[in-house]
Short mmCIF file of C-alpha atoms in Angstrom, two decimals:
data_model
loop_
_atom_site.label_atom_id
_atom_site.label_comp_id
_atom_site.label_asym_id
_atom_site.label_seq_id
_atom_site.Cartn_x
_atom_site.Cartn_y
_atom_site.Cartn_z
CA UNK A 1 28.55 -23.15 41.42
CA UNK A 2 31.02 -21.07 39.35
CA UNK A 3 34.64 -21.07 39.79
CA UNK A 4 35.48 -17.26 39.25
CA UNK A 5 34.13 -14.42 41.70
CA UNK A 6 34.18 -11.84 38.29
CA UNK A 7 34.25 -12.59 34.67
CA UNK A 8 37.69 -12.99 33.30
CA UNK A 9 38.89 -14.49 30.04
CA UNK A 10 39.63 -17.55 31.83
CA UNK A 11 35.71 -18.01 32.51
CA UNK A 12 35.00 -17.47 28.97
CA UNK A 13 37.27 -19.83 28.01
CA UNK A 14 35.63 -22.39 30.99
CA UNK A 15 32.21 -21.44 29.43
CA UNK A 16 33.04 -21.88 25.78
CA UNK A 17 34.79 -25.08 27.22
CA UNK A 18 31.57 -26.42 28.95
CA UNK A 19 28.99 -25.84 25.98
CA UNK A 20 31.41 -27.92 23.41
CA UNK A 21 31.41 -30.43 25.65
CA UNK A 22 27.60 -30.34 25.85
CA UNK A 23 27.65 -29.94 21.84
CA UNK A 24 29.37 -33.17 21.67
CA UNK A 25 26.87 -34.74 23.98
CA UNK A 26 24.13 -33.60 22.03
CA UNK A 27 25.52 -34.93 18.96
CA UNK A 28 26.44 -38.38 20.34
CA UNK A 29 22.89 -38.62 21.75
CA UNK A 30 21.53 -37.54 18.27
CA UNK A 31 23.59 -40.15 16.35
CA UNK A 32 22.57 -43.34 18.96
CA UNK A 33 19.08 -42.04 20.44
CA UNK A 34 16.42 -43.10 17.49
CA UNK A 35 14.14 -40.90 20.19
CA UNK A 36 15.77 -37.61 19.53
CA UNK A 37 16.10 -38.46 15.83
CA UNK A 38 12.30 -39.06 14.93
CA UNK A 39 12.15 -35.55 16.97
CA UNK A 40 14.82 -34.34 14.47
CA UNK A 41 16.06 -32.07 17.60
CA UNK A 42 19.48 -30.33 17.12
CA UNK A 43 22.54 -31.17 19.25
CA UNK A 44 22.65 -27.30 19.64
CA UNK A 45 19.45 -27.49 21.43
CA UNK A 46 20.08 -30.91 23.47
CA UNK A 47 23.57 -29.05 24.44
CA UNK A 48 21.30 -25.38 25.61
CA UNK A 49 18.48 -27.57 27.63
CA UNK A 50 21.04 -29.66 29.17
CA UNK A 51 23.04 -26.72 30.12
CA UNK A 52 19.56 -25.18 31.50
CA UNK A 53 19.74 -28.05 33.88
CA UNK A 54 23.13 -28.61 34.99
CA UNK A 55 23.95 -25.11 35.02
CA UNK A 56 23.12 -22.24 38.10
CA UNK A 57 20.01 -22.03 36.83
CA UNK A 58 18.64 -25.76 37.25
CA UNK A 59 21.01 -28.16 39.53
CA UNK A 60 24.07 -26.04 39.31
CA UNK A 61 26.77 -28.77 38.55
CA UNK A 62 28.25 -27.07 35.47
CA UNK A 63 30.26 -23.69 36.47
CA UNK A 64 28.71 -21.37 34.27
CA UNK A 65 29.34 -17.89 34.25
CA UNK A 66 26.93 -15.23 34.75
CA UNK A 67 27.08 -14.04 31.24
CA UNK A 68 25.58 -16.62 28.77
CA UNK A 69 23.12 -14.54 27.90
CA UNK A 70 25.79 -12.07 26.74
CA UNK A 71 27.45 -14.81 24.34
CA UNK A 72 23.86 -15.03 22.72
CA UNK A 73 23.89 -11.44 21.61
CA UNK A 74 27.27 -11.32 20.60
CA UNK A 75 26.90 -14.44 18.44
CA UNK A 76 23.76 -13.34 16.86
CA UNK A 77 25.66 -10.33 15.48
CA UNK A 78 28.33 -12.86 14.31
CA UNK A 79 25.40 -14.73 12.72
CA UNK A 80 23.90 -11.76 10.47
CA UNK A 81 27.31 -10.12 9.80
CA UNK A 82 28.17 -13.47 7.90
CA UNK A 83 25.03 -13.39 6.19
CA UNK A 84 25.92 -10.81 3.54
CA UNK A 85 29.48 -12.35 2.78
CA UNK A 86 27.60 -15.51 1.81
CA UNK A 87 24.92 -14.08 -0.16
CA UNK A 88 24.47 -13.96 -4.31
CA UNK A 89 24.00 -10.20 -5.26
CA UNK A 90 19.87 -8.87 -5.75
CA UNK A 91 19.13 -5.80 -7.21
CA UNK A 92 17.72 -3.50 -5.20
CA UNK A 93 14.35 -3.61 -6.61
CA UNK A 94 14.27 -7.25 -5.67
CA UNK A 95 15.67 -6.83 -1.99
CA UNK A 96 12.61 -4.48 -1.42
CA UNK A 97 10.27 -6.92 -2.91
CA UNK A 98 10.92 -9.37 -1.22
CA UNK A 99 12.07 -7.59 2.52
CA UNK A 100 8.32 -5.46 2.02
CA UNK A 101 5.83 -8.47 2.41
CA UNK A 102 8.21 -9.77 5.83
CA UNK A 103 8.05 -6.04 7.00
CA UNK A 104 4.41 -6.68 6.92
CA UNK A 105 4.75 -10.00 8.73
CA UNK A 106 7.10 -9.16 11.58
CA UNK A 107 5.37 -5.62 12.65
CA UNK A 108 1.87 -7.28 12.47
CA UNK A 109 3.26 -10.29 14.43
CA UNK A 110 4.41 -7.55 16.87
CA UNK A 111 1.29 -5.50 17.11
CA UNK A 112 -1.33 -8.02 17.06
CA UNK A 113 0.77 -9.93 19.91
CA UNK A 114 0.87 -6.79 22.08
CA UNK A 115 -3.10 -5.33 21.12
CA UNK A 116 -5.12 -7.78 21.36
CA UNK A 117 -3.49 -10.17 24.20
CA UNK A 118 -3.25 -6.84 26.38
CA UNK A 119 -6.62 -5.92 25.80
CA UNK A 120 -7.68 -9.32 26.42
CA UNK A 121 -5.84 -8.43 29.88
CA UNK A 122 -7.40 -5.17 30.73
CA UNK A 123 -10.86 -5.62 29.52
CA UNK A 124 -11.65 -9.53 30.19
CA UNK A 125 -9.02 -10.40 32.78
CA UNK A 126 -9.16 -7.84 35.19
CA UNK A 127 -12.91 -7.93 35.37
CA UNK A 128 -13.18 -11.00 36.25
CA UNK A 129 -10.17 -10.56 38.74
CA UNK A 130 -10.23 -6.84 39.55
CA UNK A 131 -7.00 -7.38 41.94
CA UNK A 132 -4.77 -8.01 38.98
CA UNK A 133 -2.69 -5.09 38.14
CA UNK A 134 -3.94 -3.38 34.67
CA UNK A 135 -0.60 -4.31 32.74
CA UNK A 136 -1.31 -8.07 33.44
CA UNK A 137 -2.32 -9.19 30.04
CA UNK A 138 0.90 -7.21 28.32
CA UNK A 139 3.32 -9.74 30.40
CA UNK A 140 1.99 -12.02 27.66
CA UNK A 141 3.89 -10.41 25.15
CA UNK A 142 6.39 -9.34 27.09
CA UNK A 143 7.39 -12.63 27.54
CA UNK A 144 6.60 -14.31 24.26
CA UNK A 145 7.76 -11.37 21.60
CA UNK A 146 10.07 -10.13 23.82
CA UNK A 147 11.44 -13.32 25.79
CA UNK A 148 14.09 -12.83 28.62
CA UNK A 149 15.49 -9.61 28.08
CA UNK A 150 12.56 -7.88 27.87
CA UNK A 151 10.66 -8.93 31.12
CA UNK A 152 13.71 -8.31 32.73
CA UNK A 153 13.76 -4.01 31.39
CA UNK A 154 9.96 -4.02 31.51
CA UNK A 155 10.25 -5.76 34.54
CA UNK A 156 12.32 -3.70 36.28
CA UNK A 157 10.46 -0.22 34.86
CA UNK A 158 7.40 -1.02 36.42
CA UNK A 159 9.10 -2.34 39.63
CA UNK A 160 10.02 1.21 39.80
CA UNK A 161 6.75 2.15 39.19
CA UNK A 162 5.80 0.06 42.73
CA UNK A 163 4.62 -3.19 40.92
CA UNK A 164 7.46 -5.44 42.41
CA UNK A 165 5.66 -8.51 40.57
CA UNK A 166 5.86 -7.83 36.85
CA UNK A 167 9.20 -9.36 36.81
CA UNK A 168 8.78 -12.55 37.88
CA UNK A 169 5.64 -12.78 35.78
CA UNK A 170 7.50 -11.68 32.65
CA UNK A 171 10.68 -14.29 33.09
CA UNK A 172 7.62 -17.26 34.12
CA UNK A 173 5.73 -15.77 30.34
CA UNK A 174 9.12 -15.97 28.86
CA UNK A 175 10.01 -19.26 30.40
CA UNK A 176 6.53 -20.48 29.00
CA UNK A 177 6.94 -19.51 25.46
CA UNK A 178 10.41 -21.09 25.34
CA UNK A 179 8.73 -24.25 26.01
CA UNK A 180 5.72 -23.41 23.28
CA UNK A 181 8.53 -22.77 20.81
CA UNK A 182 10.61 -26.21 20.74
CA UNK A 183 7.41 -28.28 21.74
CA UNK A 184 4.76 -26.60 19.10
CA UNK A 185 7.61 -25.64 16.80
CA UNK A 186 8.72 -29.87 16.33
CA UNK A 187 5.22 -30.78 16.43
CA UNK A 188 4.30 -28.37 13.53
CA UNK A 189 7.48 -29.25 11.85
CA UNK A 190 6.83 -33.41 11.83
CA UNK A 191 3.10 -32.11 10.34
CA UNK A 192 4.65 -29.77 7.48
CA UNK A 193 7.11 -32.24 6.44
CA UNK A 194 4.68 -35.08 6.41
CA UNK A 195 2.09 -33.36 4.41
CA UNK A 196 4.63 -32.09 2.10
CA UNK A 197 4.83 -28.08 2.60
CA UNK A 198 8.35 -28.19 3.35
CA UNK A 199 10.80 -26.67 1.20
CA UNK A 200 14.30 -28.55 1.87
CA UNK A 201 13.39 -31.81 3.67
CA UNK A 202 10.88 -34.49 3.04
CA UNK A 203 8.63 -36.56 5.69
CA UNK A 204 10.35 -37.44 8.39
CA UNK A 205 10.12 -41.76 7.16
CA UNK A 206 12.43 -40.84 3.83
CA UNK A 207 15.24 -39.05 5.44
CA UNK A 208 18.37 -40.63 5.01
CA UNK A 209 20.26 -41.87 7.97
CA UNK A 210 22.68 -39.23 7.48
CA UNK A 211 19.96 -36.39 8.16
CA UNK A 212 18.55 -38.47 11.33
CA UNK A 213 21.81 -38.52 13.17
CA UNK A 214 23.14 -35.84 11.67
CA UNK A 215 26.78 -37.67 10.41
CA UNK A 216 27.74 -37.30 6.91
CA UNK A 217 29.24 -40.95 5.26
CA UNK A 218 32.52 -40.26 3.52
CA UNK A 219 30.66 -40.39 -0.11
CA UNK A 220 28.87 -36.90 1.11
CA UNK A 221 31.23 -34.98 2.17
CA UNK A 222 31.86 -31.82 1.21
CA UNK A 223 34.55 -29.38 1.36
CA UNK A 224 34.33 -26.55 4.25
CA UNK A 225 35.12 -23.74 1.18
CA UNK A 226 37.99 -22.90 -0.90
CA UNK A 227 41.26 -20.92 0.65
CA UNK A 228 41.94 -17.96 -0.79
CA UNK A 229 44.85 -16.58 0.90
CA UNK A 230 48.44 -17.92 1.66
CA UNK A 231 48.86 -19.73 4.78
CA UNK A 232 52.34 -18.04 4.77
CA UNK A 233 50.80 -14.69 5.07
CA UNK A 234 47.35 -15.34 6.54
CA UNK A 235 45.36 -18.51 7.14
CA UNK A 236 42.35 -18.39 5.06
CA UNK A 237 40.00 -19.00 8.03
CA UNK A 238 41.34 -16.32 9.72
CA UNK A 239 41.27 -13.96 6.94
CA UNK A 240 37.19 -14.90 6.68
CA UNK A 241 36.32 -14.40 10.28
CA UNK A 242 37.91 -11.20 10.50
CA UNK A 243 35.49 -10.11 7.79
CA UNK A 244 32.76 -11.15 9.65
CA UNK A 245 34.05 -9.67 13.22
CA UNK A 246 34.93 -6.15 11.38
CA UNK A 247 31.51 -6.07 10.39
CA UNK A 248 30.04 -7.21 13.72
CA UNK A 249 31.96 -4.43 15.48
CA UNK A 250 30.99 -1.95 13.31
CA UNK A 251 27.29 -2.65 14.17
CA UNK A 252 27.71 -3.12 17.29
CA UNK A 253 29.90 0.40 17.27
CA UNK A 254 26.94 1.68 15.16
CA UNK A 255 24.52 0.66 18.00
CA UNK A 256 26.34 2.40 20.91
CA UNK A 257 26.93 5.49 18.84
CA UNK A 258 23.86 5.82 18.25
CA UNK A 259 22.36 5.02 21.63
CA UNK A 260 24.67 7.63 23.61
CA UNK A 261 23.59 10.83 20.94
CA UNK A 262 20.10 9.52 21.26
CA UNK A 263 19.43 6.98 24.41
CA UNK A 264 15.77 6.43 23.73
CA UNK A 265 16.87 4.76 20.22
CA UNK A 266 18.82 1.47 20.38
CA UNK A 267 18.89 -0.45 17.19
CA UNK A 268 19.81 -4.05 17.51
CA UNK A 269 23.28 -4.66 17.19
CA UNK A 270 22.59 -7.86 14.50
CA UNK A 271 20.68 -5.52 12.28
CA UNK A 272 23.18 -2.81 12.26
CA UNK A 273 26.17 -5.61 11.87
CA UNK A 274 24.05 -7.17 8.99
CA UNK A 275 24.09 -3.52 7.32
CA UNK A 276 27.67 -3.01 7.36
CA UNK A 277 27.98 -6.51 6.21
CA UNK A 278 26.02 -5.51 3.43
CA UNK A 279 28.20 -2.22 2.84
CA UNK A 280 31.21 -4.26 2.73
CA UNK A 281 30.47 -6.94 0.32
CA UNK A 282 29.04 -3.66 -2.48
CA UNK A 283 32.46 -2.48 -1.29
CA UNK A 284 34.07 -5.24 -2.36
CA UNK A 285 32.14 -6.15 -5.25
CA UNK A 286 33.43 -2.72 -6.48
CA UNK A 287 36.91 -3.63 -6.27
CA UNK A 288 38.91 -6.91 -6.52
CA UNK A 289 38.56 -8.04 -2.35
CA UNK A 290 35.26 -10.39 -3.62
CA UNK A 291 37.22 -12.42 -5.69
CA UNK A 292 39.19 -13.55 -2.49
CA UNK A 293 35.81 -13.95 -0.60
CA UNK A 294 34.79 -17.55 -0.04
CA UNK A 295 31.11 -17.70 -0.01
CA UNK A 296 31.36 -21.29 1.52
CA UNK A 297 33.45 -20.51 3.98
CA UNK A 298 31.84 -17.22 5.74
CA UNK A 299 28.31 -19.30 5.23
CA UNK A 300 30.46 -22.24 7.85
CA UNK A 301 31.38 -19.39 10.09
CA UNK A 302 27.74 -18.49 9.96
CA UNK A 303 26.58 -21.97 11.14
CA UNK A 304 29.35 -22.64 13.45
CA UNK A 305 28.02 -19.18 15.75
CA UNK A 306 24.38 -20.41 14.90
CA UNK A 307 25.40 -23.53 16.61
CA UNK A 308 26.78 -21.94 19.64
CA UNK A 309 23.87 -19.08 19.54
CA UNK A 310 21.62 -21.90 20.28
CA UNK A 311 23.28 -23.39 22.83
CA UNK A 312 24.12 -20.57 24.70
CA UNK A 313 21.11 -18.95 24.45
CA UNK A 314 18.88 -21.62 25.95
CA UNK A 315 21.28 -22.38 28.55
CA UNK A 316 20.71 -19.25 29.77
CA UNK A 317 17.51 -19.17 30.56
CA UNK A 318 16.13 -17.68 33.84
CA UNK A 319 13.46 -20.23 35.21
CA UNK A 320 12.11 -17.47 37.48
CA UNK A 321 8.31 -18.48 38.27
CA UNK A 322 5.82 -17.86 40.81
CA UNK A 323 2.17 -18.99 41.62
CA UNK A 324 -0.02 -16.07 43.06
CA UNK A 325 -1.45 -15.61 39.62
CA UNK A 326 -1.65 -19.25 38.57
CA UNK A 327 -5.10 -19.45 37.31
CA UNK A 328 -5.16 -15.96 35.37
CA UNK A 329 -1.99 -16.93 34.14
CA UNK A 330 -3.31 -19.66 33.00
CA UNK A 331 -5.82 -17.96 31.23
CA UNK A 332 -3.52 -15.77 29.48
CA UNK A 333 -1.29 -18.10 28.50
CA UNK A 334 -4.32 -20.55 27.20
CA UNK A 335 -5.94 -17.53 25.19
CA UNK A 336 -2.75 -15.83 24.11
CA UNK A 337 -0.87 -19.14 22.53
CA UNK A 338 -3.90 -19.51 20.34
CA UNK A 339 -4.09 -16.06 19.01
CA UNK A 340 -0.31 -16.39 18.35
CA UNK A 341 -0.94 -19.36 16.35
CA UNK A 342 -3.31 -18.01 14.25
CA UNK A 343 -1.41 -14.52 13.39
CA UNK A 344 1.70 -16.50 12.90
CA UNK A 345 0.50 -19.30 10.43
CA UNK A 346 -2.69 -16.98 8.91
CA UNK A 347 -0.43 -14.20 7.99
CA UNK A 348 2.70 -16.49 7.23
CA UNK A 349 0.28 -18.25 4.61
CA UNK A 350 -0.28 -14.81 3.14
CA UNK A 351 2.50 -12.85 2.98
CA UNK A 352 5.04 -14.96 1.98
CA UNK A 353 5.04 -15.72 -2.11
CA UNK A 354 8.27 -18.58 -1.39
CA UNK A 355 9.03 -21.06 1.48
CA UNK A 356 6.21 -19.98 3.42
CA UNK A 357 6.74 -22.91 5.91
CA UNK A 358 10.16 -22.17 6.49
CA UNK A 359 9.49 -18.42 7.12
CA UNK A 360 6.39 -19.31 9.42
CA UNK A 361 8.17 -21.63 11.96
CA UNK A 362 11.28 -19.25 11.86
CA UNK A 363 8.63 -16.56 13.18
CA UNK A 364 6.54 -18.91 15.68
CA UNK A 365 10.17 -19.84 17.58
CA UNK A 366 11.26 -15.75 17.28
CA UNK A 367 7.51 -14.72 18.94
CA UNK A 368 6.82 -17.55 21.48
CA UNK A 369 10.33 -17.90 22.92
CA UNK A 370 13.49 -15.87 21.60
CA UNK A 371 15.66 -15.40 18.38
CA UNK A 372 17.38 -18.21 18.96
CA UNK A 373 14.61 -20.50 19.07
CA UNK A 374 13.75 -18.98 15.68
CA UNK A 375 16.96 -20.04 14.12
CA UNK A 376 16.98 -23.35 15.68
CA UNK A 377 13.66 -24.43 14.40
CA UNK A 378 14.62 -22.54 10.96
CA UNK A 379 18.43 -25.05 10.83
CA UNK A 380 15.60 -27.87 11.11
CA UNK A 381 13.38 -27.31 7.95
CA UNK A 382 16.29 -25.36 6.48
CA UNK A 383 20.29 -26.56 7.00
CA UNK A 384 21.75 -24.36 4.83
CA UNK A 385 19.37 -21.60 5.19
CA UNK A 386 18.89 -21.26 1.82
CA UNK A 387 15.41 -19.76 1.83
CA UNK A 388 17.15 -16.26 2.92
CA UNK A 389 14.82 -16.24 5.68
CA UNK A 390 17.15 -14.40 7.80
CA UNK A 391 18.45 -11.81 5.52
CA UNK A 392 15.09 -10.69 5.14
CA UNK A 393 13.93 -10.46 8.17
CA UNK A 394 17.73 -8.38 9.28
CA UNK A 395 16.08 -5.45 6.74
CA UNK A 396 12.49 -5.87 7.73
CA UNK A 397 13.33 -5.54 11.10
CA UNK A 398 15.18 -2.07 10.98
CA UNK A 399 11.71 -0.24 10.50
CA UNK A 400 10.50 -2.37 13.07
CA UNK A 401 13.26 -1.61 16.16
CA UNK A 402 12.40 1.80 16.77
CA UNK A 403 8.40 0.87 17.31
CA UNK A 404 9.51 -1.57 19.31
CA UNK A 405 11.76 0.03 21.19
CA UNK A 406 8.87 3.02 21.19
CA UNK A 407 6.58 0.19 23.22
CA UNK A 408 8.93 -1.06 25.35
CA UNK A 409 9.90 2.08 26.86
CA UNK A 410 6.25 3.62 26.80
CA UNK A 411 4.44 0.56 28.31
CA UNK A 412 5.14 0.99 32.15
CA UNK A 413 4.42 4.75 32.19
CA UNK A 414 0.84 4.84 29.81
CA UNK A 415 -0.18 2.22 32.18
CA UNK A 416 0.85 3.66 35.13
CA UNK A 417 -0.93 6.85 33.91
CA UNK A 418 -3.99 4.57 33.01
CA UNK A 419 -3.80 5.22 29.22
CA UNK A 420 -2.57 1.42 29.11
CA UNK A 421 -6.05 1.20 27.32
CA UNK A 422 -5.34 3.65 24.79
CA UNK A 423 -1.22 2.17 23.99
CA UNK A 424 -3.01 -1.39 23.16
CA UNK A 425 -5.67 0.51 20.71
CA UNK A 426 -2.52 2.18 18.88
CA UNK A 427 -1.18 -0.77 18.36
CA UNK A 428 -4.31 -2.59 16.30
CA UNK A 429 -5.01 0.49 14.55
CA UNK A 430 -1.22 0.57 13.26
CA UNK A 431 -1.87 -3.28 12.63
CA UNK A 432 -4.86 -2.29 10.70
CA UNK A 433 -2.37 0.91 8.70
CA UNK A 434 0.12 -1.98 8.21
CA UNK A 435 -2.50 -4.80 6.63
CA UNK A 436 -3.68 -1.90 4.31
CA UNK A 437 -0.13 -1.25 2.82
CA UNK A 438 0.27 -4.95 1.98
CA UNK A 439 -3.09 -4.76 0.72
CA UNK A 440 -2.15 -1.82 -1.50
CA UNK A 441 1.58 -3.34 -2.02
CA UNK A 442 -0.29 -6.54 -3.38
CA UNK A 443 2.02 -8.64 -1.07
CA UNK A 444 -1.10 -10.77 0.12
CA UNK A 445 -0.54 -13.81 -2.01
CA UNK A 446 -3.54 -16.44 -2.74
CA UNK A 447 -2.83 -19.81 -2.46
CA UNK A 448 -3.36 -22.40 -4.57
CA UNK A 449 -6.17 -25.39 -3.61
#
């Protein structure tokens, strides 16, 4: 049910209308449902899965537009834009130090995912079901590192390529790891907070009641941030989110720009706004503008998009599904959640010197489901996101887009060459180049007994 035939303002306005109402639902069930608080789930999450189900993609009572998914994009810019406005100044020694060993991380989260889970495919799989197409086991990551968006261009490459079904099994992969995401991510979450390894919040029995259902008593309350301009010439808010929208467009301009000189290289529009956010703020360090930059108040902006990212995004969700392949999917999906969990957590212990925890269950929501599920399960372990888990990972992913981008363009055709075989080998043997240059970097850290 929608009540627009095209997208107008007035159906952004309905949809922006529809998830606060959700939001507030979620946060009423948070603050009476003891349930939901021992889960410690997020209204922003109980507001996405109950839009998943009321919405056109599950009962279709809400009047949803088509272009939720769109919102989630768009925010996410929003989301890394703010990040630099909000951020203490590192030299640049320090940025690299610390952006080098989550480099490591996020390509070798990447590469493993795709190598071995599509080998597994090709060379276990499809012997013992030689009817499966060769590019079976890569729906795997398709759908887990790449979530929605990416079964849907992968998807639709190979169904030009005459294999109609890699679609539906890339949107059922991505559908799958959505669920791995908020199920494994709270159950790993209750475990690190209980035994300690959490950063920001303690077990789960000796939280306050303020933390449980999320409502602050008047005693700790804080101010939103500290106006810095005139109401009489601009609102102070105002003044603050047009920083953070300048610098969205501009990556987001950036993106495009670059796209239409060269269309096999699209960098991801948050990265590029988090850059220009970053240009800015040396910009205005260099002049006066910084000293009429709230921190607080761009870091609230920040949150506030986070809050709606999350929403958004997981109302969106396409439950497409079938059940010709049910028991090799099964198989795949058995096979490549474990080998997800052990790159994720292995290498998180490893390569990460500080908050380890909070950087590891930021990257098991980001390669089982979607970015969003990343940030929600990172806003759990982390409310203010003061481990700078984000900002790191908006520079280590820049050397990271183009392979990506490399593999998601490149899949359908090697395959449909039959050098699928040779693709997946690349990508261990670039793992193998990447574990080296930690190695050599000294970025693998030992932890103490």
């Amino acid at each position: 049910m929608t009540l627009f035939d095209s997208f107008t303002p007035w159906a952004f306005f309905v949809d922006l209308g529809l998830i606060s109402v959700l939001l507030l639902v979620g946060q009423i069930l948070r603050a009476k449902i003891k349930l939901i608080q021992k889960l410690f789930i997020p209204p922003s999450l109980i507001a996405g899965l109950l839009g998943l189900a009321l919405g056109p993609n599950g009962m279709g009572w809400l009047p949803f537009s088509g272009e939720l998914g769109t919102y989630a994009a768009i925010l996410i810019a929003m989301v890394f834009a703010a990040l630099p406005f909000s951020s203490s100044n590192a030299p640049l020694k320090e940025i690299v130090r610390t952006t080098g060993p989550m480099w490591a991380y996020a390509q070798l989260g990447m590469l493993l995912q795709w190598g071995i889970i599509g080998l597994f495919g090709l060379f276990v799989l499809n012997v013992i079901w030689p009817d499966l197409h060769d590019a079976f086991g890569v729906m795997f990551p398709t759908g887990f590192y790449g979530g929605h968006g990416t079964a849907a261009a992968i998807g639709a490459a190979f169904e030009g390529l005459n294999w109609d079904e890699a679609r539906s099994l890339g949107m059922m992969t991505a559908t799958i790891g959505i669920i791995c995401a908020i199920c494994g991510g709270l159950i790993f979450i209750k475990w690190a907070a209980r035994h300690k390894q959490t950063a920001f919040i303690s077990d789960f029995s000796e939280l306050p009641d303020e933390l449980r259902s999320g409502l602050l008593p008047e005693p700790k309350r804080d101010a939103l941030g500290t106006a810095t301009t005139s109401s009489i010439s601009i609102d102070s808010l105002t003044f603050h989110l047009a920083l953070v929208c300048v610098a969205a467009l501009l990556g987001y301009a950036c993106s495009r720009g670059i796209k239409s000189y060269v269309p096999m290289l699209e960098l991801p529009v948050f990265s590029c706004a988090f850059v220009f956010g970053l240009i800015m703020k040396r910009l205005f360090d260099a002049t006066r503008v910084s000293e009429y930059v709230c921190p607080k108040t761009t870091q609230r902006i920040g949150s506030m998009c986070t809050d709606l990212l999350v929403a958004f995004g997981v109302a969106s969700i396409k439950l497409s599904v079938i059940v010709k392949y049910a028991i090799p999917l099964i198989v795949l999906l058995v096979v490549g959640i474990i080998i997800v969990f052990l790159v994720t957590f292995y290498f998180g212990r490893k390569l990460a010197k500080t908050y380890w925890f909070e950087r590891t269950i930021f990257a098991w929501g980001w390669w089982t489901g979607t970015m969003a599920m990343g940030i929600a399960l990172l806003r759990i372990v982390d409310p203010k996101l003061s481990s700078k888990t984000m900002e790191d990972y908006a520079l280590a992913y820049l050397p990271i887009a183009p392979l990506e981008i490399i593999l998601i363009t490149f899949t359908p055709i090697m395959f449909v060459n039959g050098w699928g075989g040779w693709l997946l080998a690349g990508c261990l043997l670039l793992a193998a180049i990447t574990i080296l240059i930690a190695w050599r970097m000294k970025w693998f850290v030992k932890q103490d007994k």
